[in-house]
Coordinates of C-alpha atoms in Angstrom, one line a residue:
M47 CA 81.5 118.4 89.5
S48 CA 83.2 120.6 87.0
T49 CA 86.0 122.9 88.2
L50 CA 85.2 126.6 88.5
P51 CA 87.1 128.8 86.1
G52 CA 90.6 129.6 87.4
V53 CA 90.2 127.4 90.5
S54 CA 91.7 123.9 90.8
R55 CA 89.4 121.1 91.9
P56 CA 88.9 121.1 95.7
G57 CA 90.9 118.7 97.6
M58 CA 93.7 118.5 95.1
P59 CA 97.3 118.9 96.4
S60 CA 100.0 121.1 95.2
N61 CA 103.5 119.8 94.5
D62 CA 104.5 119.9 98.1
G63 CA 101.4 117.9 99.2
T64 CA 99.5 120.8 100.7
L65 CA 96.2 122.1 99.3
N66 CA 96.2 124.7 96.6
H67 CA 93.4 126.5 98.4
G68 CA 90.8 125.9 101.0
Y69 CA 87.2 124.9 100.1
S70 CA 83.7 124.4 101.4
I71 CA 81.4 121.6 100.7
C72 CA 77.6 121.4 101.5
T73 CA 75.0 118.7 101.2
R74 CA 71.7 119.4 99.6
S75 CA 69.9 118.7 102.8
R76 CA 70.4 120.7 106.0
D77 CA 71.6 117.6 107.9
G78 CA 73.7 115.6 105.5
I79 CA 76.9 115.7 107.4
Y80 CA 77.3 113.4 110.4
T81 CA 79.9 115.1 112.6
V82 CA 79.9 112.3 115.3
E83 CA 81.1 114.9 117.8
K84 CA 80.5 114.4 121.5
R85 CA 78.1 116.9 123.1
G86 CA 77.7 116.1 126.8
D87 CA 77.2 112.9 128.6
K88 CA 73.5 112.4 127.9
E89 CA 72.0 110.2 125.2
E90 CA 71.0 112.5 122.4
Q91 CA 70.6 112.8 118.7
P92 CA 73.9 112.9 116.8
H93 CA 74.9 116.3 115.7
R94 CA 74.3 116.8 112.0
S95 CA 75.1 119.8 109.8
Q96 CA 75.1 121.0 106.2
C97 CA 78.5 122.4 105.4
L98 CA 82.1 121.8 106.1
M99 CA 85.0 124.3 105.6
V100 CA 88.6 123.1 105.0
D101 CA 91.6 125.3 105.0
Q102 CA 94.8 125.0 103.0
A103 CA 96.5 123.1 105.8
G104 CA 93.9 120.3 105.5
L105 CA 92.2 121.3 108.8
I106 CA 88.5 121.7 109.4
T107 CA 87.8 125.3 110.2
H108 CA 84.0 125.3 110.5
V109 CA 81.0 123.0 110.5
G110 CA 77.6 124.6 110.2
S111 CA 74.9 125.9 108.0
I112 CA 75.3 127.4 104.6
D113 CA 74.4 130.8 106.0
S114 CA 77.2 130.5 108.6
V115 CA 79.7 129.6 106.0
K116 CA 78.8 132.6 103.9
A117 CA 78.9 134.8 106.9
L118 CA 82.4 133.6 107.7
N119 CA 83.7 134.0 104.2
P120 CA 81.3 135.8 101.7
A121 CA 83.7 135.0 98.9
T122 CA 83.9 131.3 99.4
R123 CA 83.0 129.0 96.5
I124 CA 80.7 126.3 97.8
R125 CA 80.6 122.9 96.2
F126 CA 77.3 121.1 96.6
L127 CA 77.3 117.4 96.9
P128 CA 74.8 115.3 94.8
P129 CA 71.3 114.9 96.1
K130 CA 71.0 112.2 98.9
A131 CA 74.8 112.2 99.4
V132 CA 75.9 112.2 103.0
V133 CA 79.3 112.9 104.7
L134 CA 80.8 110.8 107.5
P135 CA 84.1 111.1 109.3
G136 CA 86.7 109.0 107.6
L137 CA 86.1 105.3 108.3
V138 CA 88.8 103.5 110.3
D139 CA 89.5 99.8 110.1
S140 CA 90.9 98.8 113.5
H141 CA 92.4 95.4 112.5
V142 CA 94.0 94.8 109.1
H143 CA 96.9 93.0 107.6
L144 CA 97.7 95.4 104.8
L145 CA 100.6 93.8 103.0
E146 CA 99.1 90.4 103.5
Y147 CA 95.9 91.6 101.7
G148 CA 97.9 92.8 98.7
W149 CA 99.7 89.5 98.6
S150 CA 96.5 87.5 98.9
R151 CA 95.0 88.9 95.8
S152 CA 97.6 87.1 93.5
L153 CA 96.2 83.6 94.0
N154 CA 92.9 84.1 95.7
L155 CA 91.1 80.9 96.9
E156 CA 88.1 82.6 98.5
G157 CA 84.8 81.1 97.5
T158 CA 86.0 77.7 96.6
R159 CA 83.4 75.1 97.5
N160 CA 85.5 71.9 97.3
V161 CA 89.1 70.7 96.9
A162 CA 88.6 70.3 93.1
Q163 CA 88.0 74.1 92.8
V164 CA 91.1 74.8 94.9
V165 CA 93.3 72.6 92.6
E166 CA 91.7 74.2 89.5
R167 CA 92.6 77.7 90.6
V168 CA 96.1 76.8 91.4
R169 CA 96.5 75.0 88.1
N170 CA 95.1 78.0 86.2
Y171 CA 97.4 80.3 88.1
I172 CA 100.4 78.2 87.0
L173 CA 99.3 77.9 83.4
S174 CA 98.7 81.6 83.1
R175 CA 102.3 82.4 84.2
P176 CA 104.5 79.8 82.4
S177 CA 107.5 82.1 82.2
S178 CA 107.4 83.3 85.8
V179 CA 106.5 80.1 87.7
G180 CA 109.5 77.8 87.5
Q181 CA 109.7 74.3 88.9
E182 CA 111.4 75.4 92.2
E183 CA 109.6 78.8 92.5
W184 CA 107.3 78.8 95.5
I185 CA 103.6 79.3 94.8
E186 CA 101.5 80.8 97.5
G187 CA 97.7 81.2 97.6
V188 CA 95.2 82.3 100.3
G189 CA 91.6 81.7 101.2
W190 CA 90.5 78.1 101.4
D191 CA 88.1 77.1 104.2
Q192 CA 87.4 73.4 104.7
N193 CA 84.3 74.3 106.7
L194 CA 82.6 75.5 103.5
W195 CA 83.5 72.6 101.3
E196 CA 80.6 70.6 100.0
D197 CA 80.6 66.8 100.8
W198 CA 83.7 67.2 102.9
S199 CA 84.1 64.6 105.6
G200 CA 85.8 67.0 108.0
G201 CA 89.4 67.6 109.1
F202 CA 92.1 69.1 107.0
P203 CA 93.2 68.4 103.4
T204 CA 96.5 66.6 102.6
H205 CA 99.4 67.1 100.3
D206 CA 98.3 64.1 98.2
I207 CA 95.4 66.1 96.8
L208 CA 97.7 68.7 95.4
D209 CA 100.3 66.1 94.2
A210 CA 97.6 64.2 92.3
D211 CA 97.4 66.9 89.7
P212 CA 100.2 66.7 87.1
I213 CA 100.6 70.5 86.7
L214 CA 101.0 70.9 90.5
R215 CA 103.1 67.8 91.1
G216 CA 106.7 68.6 92.0
K217 CA 106.2 72.3 92.7
P218 CA 106.6 73.8 96.1
I219 CA 103.1 75.1 96.9
I220 CA 101.7 76.7 100.1
L221 CA 98.0 77.4 100.4
F222 CA 97.0 79.4 103.4
R223 CA 93.6 78.9 105.1
V224 CA 91.4 82.0 105.0
D225 CA 92.4 82.9 108.6
L226 CA 96.1 82.5 107.9
H227 CA 96.4 80.2 110.9
A228 CA 96.9 77.1 108.8
M229 CA 98.9 76.4 105.7
W230 CA 98.4 73.4 103.3
L231 CA 101.6 72.3 101.6
S232 CA 102.4 70.2 98.5
G233 CA 104.6 67.2 98.7
R234 CA 107.6 69.1 97.3
A235 CA 107.1 71.9 99.8
L236 CA 107.1 69.3 102.5
E237 CA 110.4 67.9 101.2
L238 CA 112.0 71.3 101.3
C239 CA 111.1 71.6 105.0
G240 CA 113.7 68.9 105.7
E241 CA 113.6 66.9 108.9
L242 CA 110.7 68.1 111.1
P243 CA 110.5 68.0 114.9
E244 CA 107.9 65.8 116.5
K245 CA 106.1 68.8 118.0
A246 CA 106.0 72.6 117.3
E247 CA 105.7 74.8 120.3
G248 CA 102.7 77.1 119.8
G249 CA 101.5 75.2 116.8
E250 CA 100.9 71.8 115.3
I251 CA 102.1 69.6 112.5
I252 CA 99.1 67.6 111.4
R253 CA 100.0 63.9 111.0
D254 CA 98.3 60.8 109.8
S255 CA 97.7 57.6 111.7
D256 CA 101.3 56.5 110.9
G257 CA 102.8 59.8 112.3
K258 CA 103.7 61.2 108.9
P259 CA 103.0 64.9 108.1
T260 CA 99.9 65.3 106.0
G261 CA 100.9 68.7 104.7
V262 CA 99.0 71.0 107.1
F263 CA 100.9 73.3 109.5
L264 CA 99.1 75.3 112.2
D265 CA 100.2 78.6 113.7
N266 CA 103.9 78.5 114.9
A267 CA 104.5 75.3 113.0
Q268 CA 104.4 77.5 109.9
L269 CA 107.8 79.0 111.0
L270 CA 109.3 75.6 110.0
V271 CA 108.5 76.1 106.3
P272 CA 111.4 77.8 104.4
R273 CA 109.2 80.2 102.4
P274 CA 111.2 83.1 100.8
D275 CA 111.0 86.6 102.2
W276 CA 109.2 89.3 100.2
S277 CA 111.3 91.7 98.2
E278 CA 110.8 95.4 98.4
S279 CA 109.3 95.5 94.9
Q280 CA 106.8 92.8 96.0
M281 CA 106.0 94.8 99.1
R282 CA 105.4 97.9 97.1
E283 CA 103.0 96.0 94.8
F284 CA 101.1 94.7 97.8
F285 CA 101.0 98.1 99.5
E286 CA 99.7 99.9 96.4
R287 CA 97.1 97.2 95.8
G288 CA 95.9 97.4 99.4
T289 CA 95.8 101.1 99.9
K290 CA 94.0 101.6 96.6
D291 CA 91.2 99.3 97.6
L292 CA 91.0 100.8 101.1
L293 CA 90.6 104.3 99.7
K294 CA 88.0 103.0 97.3
W295 CA 86.0 101.7 100.2
G296 CA 86.1 105.0 102.2
V297 CA 88.8 104.0 104.7
T298 CA 91.1 106.8 105.8
A299 CA 93.0 105.0 108.6
V300 CA 94.0 101.5 109.5
H301 CA 95.5 99.7 112.5
D302 CA 98.0 97.3 111.0
A303 CA 97.7 94.3 113.3
M304 CA 101.0 92.4 112.8
S305 CA 103.8 94.7 111.6
R306 CA 107.1 92.9 111.8
D307 CA 110.1 95.1 111.9
S308 CA 110.8 94.7 108.1
A309 CA 107.3 96.0 107.5
V310 CA 107.7 98.9 109.9
K311 CA 110.9 100.0 108.0
F312 CA 109.1 99.6 104.7
Y313 CA 106.2 101.8 105.8
Q314 CA 108.7 104.4 107.1
K315 CA 110.2 104.4 103.6
M316 CA 106.8 104.9 102.0
A317 CA 106.1 107.7 104.5
D318 CA 109.5 109.4 103.8
E319 CA 108.7 109.3 100.1
G320 CA 105.3 111.0 100.7
I321 CA 103.3 108.1 99.2
L322 CA 101.4 107.0 102.3
P323 CA 97.9 108.0 101.3
L324 CA 96.1 107.2 104.6
R325 CA 96.9 107.0 108.3
M326 CA 98.5 103.9 109.7
H327 CA 98.8 102.8 113.3
L328 CA 101.2 99.9 113.5
M329 CA 101.3 97.1 116.0
G330 CA 104.8 95.9 116.2
Y331 CA 105.1 92.1 116.2
M332 CA 107.8 89.5 116.8
D333 CA 107.3 85.8 115.9
V334 CA 109.4 84.9 119.0
G335 CA 110.5 86.9 122.0
Y336 CA 110.1 90.4 123.2
W337 CA 109.9 93.3 120.7
N338 CA 113.4 94.5 119.8
G339 CA 112.6 96.4 116.6
T340 CA 112.1 100.0 115.8
E341 CA 111.4 102.3 118.8
A342 CA 107.9 103.9 119.1
F343 CA 107.2 107.0 116.9
H344 CA 104.3 109.3 116.2
H345 CA 103.3 111.4 113.2
Y346 CA 106.2 110.1 111.1
G347 CA 106.9 111.0 107.5
V348 CA 106.2 113.8 105.0
H349 CA 102.5 113.9 105.9
R350 CA 102.8 112.8 109.5
R351 CA 100.5 109.8 109.0
L352 CA 102.5 106.9 110.3
N353 CA 102.5 105.8 113.9
L354 CA 104.0 103.0 116.0
R355 CA 103.0 102.9 119.7
S356 CA 101.5 99.4 120.0
V357 CA 102.7 95.9 120.1
K358 CA 100.8 92.7 119.1
M359 CA 100.9 89.4 120.9
V360 CA 99.1 86.3 119.6
A361 CA 97.8 84.2 122.5
D362 CA 96.1 81.4 120.6
G363 CA 95.0 80.1 117.2
A364 CA 91.7 80.3 115.4
I365 CA 88.3 78.6 115.7
G366 CA 88.2 77.6 112.1
S367 CA 91.2 75.4 112.5
W368 CA 90.3 74.2 116.0
G369 CA 93.3 76.2 117.3
A370 CA 91.6 78.7 119.6
A371 CA 92.5 77.9 123.2
M372 CA 89.4 76.6 125.0
Y373 CA 88.8 75.5 128.6
E374 CA 86.9 72.4 127.3
P375 CA 87.3 70.4 124.0
Y376 CA 85.5 71.4 120.9
S377 CA 82.0 70.0 120.5
D378 CA 82.7 68.8 117.0
N379 CA 86.2 67.6 117.7
P380 CA 86.6 66.3 121.3
S381 CA 90.2 65.4 120.6
T382 CA 91.4 69.0 121.0
S383 CA 90.9 72.1 123.1
G384 CA 93.1 74.2 120.9
F385 CA 96.4 75.7 122.1
F386 CA 98.4 78.8 123.0
V387 CA 100.6 80.2 120.3
V388 CA 102.7 82.2 122.8
S389 CA 103.5 80.3 126.0
E390 CA 101.4 81.3 129.0
Q391 CA 104.7 82.1 130.8
D392 CA 105.8 84.5 128.0
L393 CA 102.4 86.2 128.2
K394 CA 102.9 86.6 132.0
D395 CA 106.4 87.9 131.5
Y396 CA 105.9 90.2 128.5
I397 CA 102.5 91.9 129.0
P398 CA 103.6 93.6 132.3
K399 CA 106.9 94.5 130.8
Y400 CA 105.3 96.0 127.7
L401 CA 103.0 98.0 129.9
K402 CA 105.9 99.2 132.0
D403 CA 107.7 100.3 128.8
R404 CA 104.6 102.3 127.9
W405 CA 103.5 100.3 124.9
Q406 CA 99.8 99.8 124.1
V407 CA 99.4 96.0 124.4
N408 CA 97.1 94.4 121.9
V409 CA 96.6 90.6 122.4
H410 CA 94.9 88.3 120.0
C411 CA 92.5 86.1 122.0
I412 CA 89.8 84.0 120.3
G413 CA 89.1 81.0 122.6
D414 CA 87.5 81.4 126.1
R415 CA 90.7 80.1 127.8
A416 CA 92.9 82.5 125.9
N417 CA 90.6 85.4 126.8
G418 CA 90.3 84.2 130.4
E419 CA 93.9 83.7 131.2
V420 CA 95.0 86.9 129.4
L421 CA 92.4 88.8 131.5
D422 CA 94.0 87.3 134.6
I423 CA 97.4 88.7 133.5
F424 CA 96.0 92.1 132.7
E425 CA 94.1 92.2 136.0
N426 CA 97.3 92.0 137.9
A427 CA 99.5 94.0 135.5
L428 CA 97.1 97.0 135.4
K429 CA 96.8 97.6 139.1
G430 CA 97.8 101.2 139.9
R431 CA 98.2 102.1 136.2
D432 CA 96.4 104.7 134.1
I433 CA 94.2 102.7 131.8
Q434 CA 93.5 105.7 129.6
A435 CA 97.2 106.3 129.0
L436 CA 97.8 102.7 128.1
R437 CA 94.5 101.7 126.3
P438 CA 95.2 97.9 126.1
R439 CA 93.2 95.9 123.7
I440 CA 91.9 92.4 123.2
E441 CA 92.0 91.6 119.4
H442 CA 89.0 89.5 118.4
A443 CA 87.5 88.9 121.9
Q444 CA 85.5 86.2 120.2
I445 CA 84.6 83.4 122.7
L446 CA 84.3 84.4 126.3
R447 CA 82.8 82.9 129.4
P448 CA 79.8 85.0 130.5
Q449 CA 81.7 86.3 133.6
D450 CA 84.7 87.4 131.5
I451 CA 82.6 89.7 129.4
G452 CA 81.9 91.9 132.4
R453 CA 85.5 91.5 133.7
M454 CA 87.0 92.7 130.4
A455 CA 84.7 95.8 130.5
S456 CA 85.4 96.6 134.2
L457 CA 89.2 96.4 133.6
G458 CA 88.8 99.0 130.8
L459 CA 90.2 96.8 128.0
I460 CA 89.1 97.7 124.5
A461 CA 87.5 94.9 122.6
S462 CA 88.7 95.1 119.0
V463 CA 86.1 93.0 117.2
Q464 CA 85.4 92.1 113.7
P465 CA 81.6 91.7 113.1
K466 CA 82.0 89.9 109.8
H467 CA 83.6 87.0 111.7
A468 CA 80.3 86.4 113.3
T469 CA 78.4 86.1 110.0
S470 CA 81.2 84.0 108.4
D471 CA 81.6 81.6 111.4
M472 CA 77.8 81.2 112.0
V473 CA 77.6 78.3 109.6
Y474 CA 79.6 76.1 111.9
A475 CA 80.0 77.9 115.2
D476 CA 77.0 76.3 116.9
A477 CA 78.3 72.8 116.2
R478 CA 81.8 73.7 117.1
L479 CA 81.1 75.5 120.4
G480 CA 77.8 74.1 121.6
E481 CA 76.4 76.2 124.5
R482 CA 79.5 78.3 124.6
V483 CA 78.3 80.1 121.4
K484 CA 75.8 82.0 123.5
S485 CA 78.6 84.2 125.0
S486 CA 80.5 84.4 121.7
Y487 CA 80.6 87.3 119.2
A488 CA 78.7 89.0 122.1
Y489 CA 79.1 92.6 121.1
Q490 CA 75.9 93.9 122.6
S491 CA 76.5 92.0 125.9
F492 CA 79.9 93.7 126.1
L493 CA 78.4 97.1 125.6
R494 CA 75.7 96.5 128.3
A495 CA 78.5 95.5 130.6
G496 CA 80.0 99.0 130.2
G497 CA 82.8 98.1 127.7
R498 CA 84.3 99.9 124.8
I499 CA 84.6 98.4 121.4
T500 CA 86.3 99.3 118.1
L501 CA 85.4 97.7 114.8
G502 CA 87.6 96.2 112.2
S503 CA 87.7 93.7 109.3
D504 CA 90.8 91.5 109.8
M505 CA 91.3 91.8 106.0
P506 CA 92.3 89.7 104.1
V507 CA 90.5 87.1 106.4
E508 CA 87.3 89.1 105.6
S509 CA 86.5 91.9 103.2
G510 CA 88.2 95.2 104.1
N511 CA 85.1 97.1 102.9
P512 CA 83.8 98.9 106.0
L513 CA 80.2 98.7 104.6
V514 CA 80.5 94.9 104.9
T515 CA 81.7 95.3 108.5
F516 CA 78.8 97.7 109.3
H517 CA 76.2 95.5 107.6
A518 CA 77.4 92.4 109.6
A519 CA 77.3 94.5 112.9
V520 CA 73.8 95.8 112.5
T521 CA 72.1 92.8 110.8
R522 CA 74.0 89.6 111.8
V523 CA 73.0 88.1 108.4
D524 CA 75.0 87.2 105.3
A525 CA 75.0 89.2 102.1
N526 CA 71.9 87.3 100.9
G527 CA 70.0 88.2 104.1
G528 CA 70.1 84.8 105.7
S529 CA 71.4 83.2 108.9
P530 CA 71.1 79.8 110.7
Q531 CA 68.3 81.5 112.8
G532 CA 66.6 83.2 109.9
P533 CA 66.4 86.7 108.3
G534 CA 66.2 88.3 111.8
G535 CA 69.9 87.5 112.3
W536 CA 72.1 85.1 114.1
Y537 CA 71.6 85.6 117.9
P538 CA 70.0 89.0 117.0
E539 CA 70.2 90.2 120.6
E540 CA 73.9 90.8 120.0
K541 CA 73.4 93.2 117.0
L542 CA 74.9 96.6 117.2
T543 CA 72.2 99.1 116.4
R544 CA 72.4 102.3 114.5
M545 CA 70.6 104.1 117.2
Q546 CA 72.6 103.2 120.3
S547 CA 74.5 105.2 122.9
L548 CA 76.3 103.7 125.8
K549 CA 77.8 105.4 128.9
G550 CA 80.4 103.2 130.6
N551 CA 80.5 103.8 134.3
K552 CA 83.9 102.1 134.6
M553 CA 85.5 104.2 132.0
P554 CA 87.3 107.5 132.6
V555 CA 85.7 109.1 129.5
H556 CA 82.2 109.0 128.0
I557 CA 81.8 106.0 125.8
T558 CA 79.8 106.5 122.6
L559 CA 79.6 103.3 120.7
M560 CA 77.5 103.3 117.5
L561 CA 76.1 106.7 118.7
K562 CA 73.3 106.6 116.0
T563 CA 76.2 106.7 113.6
P564 CA 79.1 104.2 113.0
T565 CA 81.3 105.5 115.8
G566 CA 82.8 102.1 116.2
M567 CA 84.6 102.9 112.9
T568 CA 85.2 106.6 113.6
I569 CA 85.6 108.2 117.0
D570 CA 86.0 105.0 119.1
A571 CA 88.4 103.6 116.5
A572 CA 90.4 106.9 116.8
Y573 CA 90.4 106.5 120.6
A574 CA 91.8 103.0 120.3
S575 CA 94.7 104.5 118.4
F576 CA 95.2 107.6 120.6
S577 CA 94.1 109.9 117.8
E578 CA 90.7 111.0 118.9
H579 CA 91.9 114.7 119.3
E580 CA 92.9 114.8 115.6
V581 CA 90.4 112.6 113.7
G582 CA 87.3 110.5 114.3
S583 CA 84.7 113.3 114.2
L584 CA 84.1 116.4 112.0
E585 CA 84.9 119.3 114.2
A586 CA 86.8 122.6 113.8
G587 CA 90.5 122.1 114.5
K588 CA 90.6 118.4 113.5
R589 CA 92.1 117.0 110.3
A590 CA 89.7 116.9 107.3
D591 CA 89.4 113.1 107.0
F592 CA 86.0 112.3 105.6
V593 CA 84.0 110.1 103.2
V594 CA 81.2 111.0 100.9
L595 CA 78.5 108.3 100.4
D596 CA 75.8 108.3 97.8
R597 CA 73.0 107.6 100.3
D598 CA 72.4 107.7 104.0
I599 CA 73.9 104.7 105.8
M600 CA 71.8 105.5 108.9
S601 CA 68.4 105.2 107.2
V602 CA 68.6 102.7 104.3
D603 CA 67.3 99.2 104.6
G604 CA 69.8 96.7 106.2
Q605 CA 70.5 94.9 102.9
E606 CA 70.7 98.2 101.1
I607 CA 73.9 99.0 103.1
L608 CA 75.9 96.7 100.8
K609 CA 74.8 98.7 97.8
I610 CA 76.0 102.1 99.0
K611 CA 78.7 103.7 96.9
V612 CA 81.6 105.7 98.0
L613 CA 81.7 109.0 96.0
A614 CA 84.9 110.4 97.6
T615 CA 87.5 109.6 100.2
V616 CA 89.4 112.6 101.7
V617 CA 92.5 112.5 103.9
D618 CA 94.0 115.8 105.2
G619 CA 91.5 117.6 103.0
V620 CA 93.0 116.0 99.9
I621 CA 90.8 113.8 97.7
Q622 CA 92.5 110.3 97.6
F623 CA 89.6 108.6 95.8
G624 CA 86.7 109.8 93.7
S625 CA 85.5 113.4 93.3
F626 CA 83.0 115.9 94.5

């Protein structure tokens, strides 16, 4: 849209980061703005409106009809959005690894269908950077998945595969599996590890029949690899790459799911410099021991967008590498039941202590044993405590025994789930889990039990595009419309619908999950980060975080969701991507 004479484009900041002036936007239809605001406890149609007014401070001052806008301010200059465009509250990703995403784009191994393609990508990466890749410079890539390789006999790859290529031979190479729970090393990288212990607590060094390391390290065993730390310039590069893509996708806030203290301090520096373009809610993480990093803070930085009030613990590994802790062995690998990354004793000691210290505790649990035993700990630790003040979360909540679905809901734990994991894992999950798959990725079952969920991507493990997350949640099919159970979706009874409201009788507040709009990525995601009074819905008095889409996400065909375009992403009233 062209700028009116003498008036700067709406949503553009002045030199101090505030808006040059307030503005109003309206959709062509009378109901193109989904406010996602709560209106009573009964199931009802979502509130929709036509216009949104934003003041110079980046706050929403009014949501209503065009007539009400003109009545409030007859002199207002109204910007009309393109036909069919709709407005949603800013989309929130409740589980990302921001710096890791930026890092993963350098040598991306996603989509490789066999080991030859992996080797080819690494070779091309080296040959394209002859001046920057020295013989002893570590090369790192991300994204392989042995479960997707054609004609692969099973198990993990070995360092011999990398060493067989003359370009790769002799170079220290680390290739991370797509879930980051396994790394595949070259022979030279193995040499640089020095003498290795027989066992790694909370992880595993994969060995051959002679007991020699094959080159694959799982979970905590990765700490034995002397990979170099990232420099600040590298972190800036990763940060800029990640935030640019998130804003392009309509994301206005993220929950960073594993922020080591070095990352916390880096984000504080970005916030101090005024270059944090979206909201960040950090989960402090220690590889070993109790969190002893930066103290909790809220609304940090020039734009008050950075927050740290959560800690992250990792109970177990991942299903893709047979590391998720299960009560019984894997159906396709009876030699293992997975393992705990953090000892069960540490979980028993630290979770109650974190709660006592007023941290929100977010625990990674994928396997049914990890989920079950962590629920046992929470059940004892939460007695007599205000669940709404603490809002603990289970990150992933992927494989649960049927009885634990209801138990998690009744305890008031938030299930932080990633629907794209279901459509990625569905190609092997039935074989790996057997009958246990029927209570896995069970989002609808959790809602029926009275639970609360929040949606995320786990990028870079999956795409950070929230439209991909939404599509997976409501269709349970892949991008081509297929699933192992056909076009109706994989275990379709577990789909999240676009027309769903749930009232949880165990929760102290009304639960609106997917309330005929993607609230799992808006108001419920805001609740999961203690920010529901500031963002998550479009209401007067809240921050003007919103996204403009070129068509209605609530009415298009399921496969059409992936074709939707983001026209603009706005944070604090300021356009961070696109235009209107």
